[in-house]
């Protein structure tokens, strides 16, 4: 005799569809995506039309830029624009 026939438990077919055993899915609301603003410094300007510049920064200066932008809740490029304008105004 095989060991399967000695077992007195009823055979259970796990492949049978049973809605009461299925996991319930919660309906999710679509989460709004945060998009980058397309406006430049002046109304009607687009950032994509600005010339692009690449700058290499030491890690400590980059961290300072990130912290400053986060604290002021502004984009990093806007913090840099203000810093450059302030520096140029203080020098000139």
Coordinates of C-alpha atoms in Angstrom, one line a residue:
X1 CA 0.0 0.0 0.0
X2 CA 1.2 3.4 -0.7
X3 CA 1.5 6.0 2.0
X4 CA -1.0 8.3 0.2
X5 CA -3.8 5.7 0.6
X6 CA -3.1 5.3 4.3
X7 CA -3.8 9.0 5.0
X8 CA -7.4 9.4 6.0
X9 CA -7.4 13.2 5.3
X10 CA -9.5 14.2 2.3
X11 CA -7.7 15.3 -0.8
X12 CA -7.6 19.0 -1.3
X13 CA -7.3 20.5 -4.7
X14 CA -5.5 23.9 -4.3
X15 CA -5.9 24.7 -8.0
X16 CA -9.7 25.1 -7.7
X17 CA -10.9 28.7 -7.8
X18 CA -12.2 29.7 -4.4
X19 CA -13.1 33.4 -4.1
X20 CA -13.3 33.3 -0.3
X21 CA -9.7 32.2 -0.1
X22 CA -8.4 34.7 -2.6
X23 CA -6.6 37.8 -1.3
X24 CA -8.7 40.9 -1.4
X25 CA -7.2 43.8 -3.3
X26 CA -7.8 47.3 -2.2
X27 CA -8.7 49.8 -4.9
X28 CA -5.9 52.3 -5.2
X29 CA -6.4 55.9 -6.2
X30 CA -3.8 56.9 -8.8
X31 CA -1.1 58.9 -7.0
X32 CA -0.5 62.3 -8.5
X33 CA 3.0 62.5 -10.0
X34 CA 5.3 65.3 -9.0
X35 CA 6.5 66.9 -12.2
X36 CA 9.2 69.4 -12.6
X37 CA 8.2 72.9 -13.3
X38 CA 8.8 74.1 -16.8
X39 CA 8.9 77.8 -16.0
X40 CA 12.0 79.8 -16.0
X41 CA 12.9 82.8 -14.0
X42 CA 10.5 85.1 -15.9
X43 CA 6.9 84.3 -16.8
X44 CA 6.6 82.6 -20.2
X45 CA 10.2 81.3 -20.2
X46 CA 10.9 77.6 -20.4
X47 CA 13.8 76.1 -18.6
X48 CA 14.4 73.8 -21.6
X49 CA 15.3 76.9 -23.6
X50 CA 18.1 78.0 -21.2
X51 CA 21.7 77.2 -22.1
X52 CA 23.0 74.2 -20.1
X53 CA 26.2 74.2 -18.1
X54 CA 28.0 71.4 -16.2
X55 CA 29.8 72.1 -13.0
X56 CA 32.0 69.8 -10.9
X57 CA 31.8 70.5 -7.2
X58 CA 33.7 69.1 -4.3
X59 CA 31.5 66.7 -2.2
X60 CA 31.2 69.1 0.7
X61 CA 30.0 72.0 -1.6
X62 CA 27.6 69.7 -3.3
X63 CA 26.2 68.6 0.0
X64 CA 25.8 72.2 1.0
X65 CA 23.9 73.0 -2.2
X66 CA 21.6 70.1 -1.6
X67 CA 20.9 71.0 2.0
X68 CA 20.3 74.7 1.1
X69 CA 17.9 73.8 -1.7
X70 CA 16.0 71.4 0.6
X71 CA 15.9 73.8 3.4
X72 CA 14.5 76.6 1.2
X73 CA 12.3 74.2 -0.8
X74 CA 13.7 75.4 -4.1
X75 CA 15.4 73.8 -7.1
X76 CA 19.2 73.7 -6.9
X77 CA 19.6 75.7 -10.1
X78 CA 17.6 78.6 -8.6
X79 CA 19.8 78.5 -5.5
X80 CA 22.9 78.7 -7.8
X81 CA 21.4 81.6 -9.9
X82 CA 20.8 83.6 -6.7
X83 CA 24.3 82.8 -5.4
X84 CA 26.0 83.8 -8.7
X85 CA 23.9 87.1 -8.9
X86 CA 24.8 87.9 -5.2
X87 CA 28.5 87.1 -5.8
X88 CA 28.6 89.2 -9.0
X89 CA 26.8 92.1 -7.3
X90 CA 29.2 92.0 -4.3
X91 CA 32.2 92.0 -6.6
X92 CA 31.0 94.6 -9.1

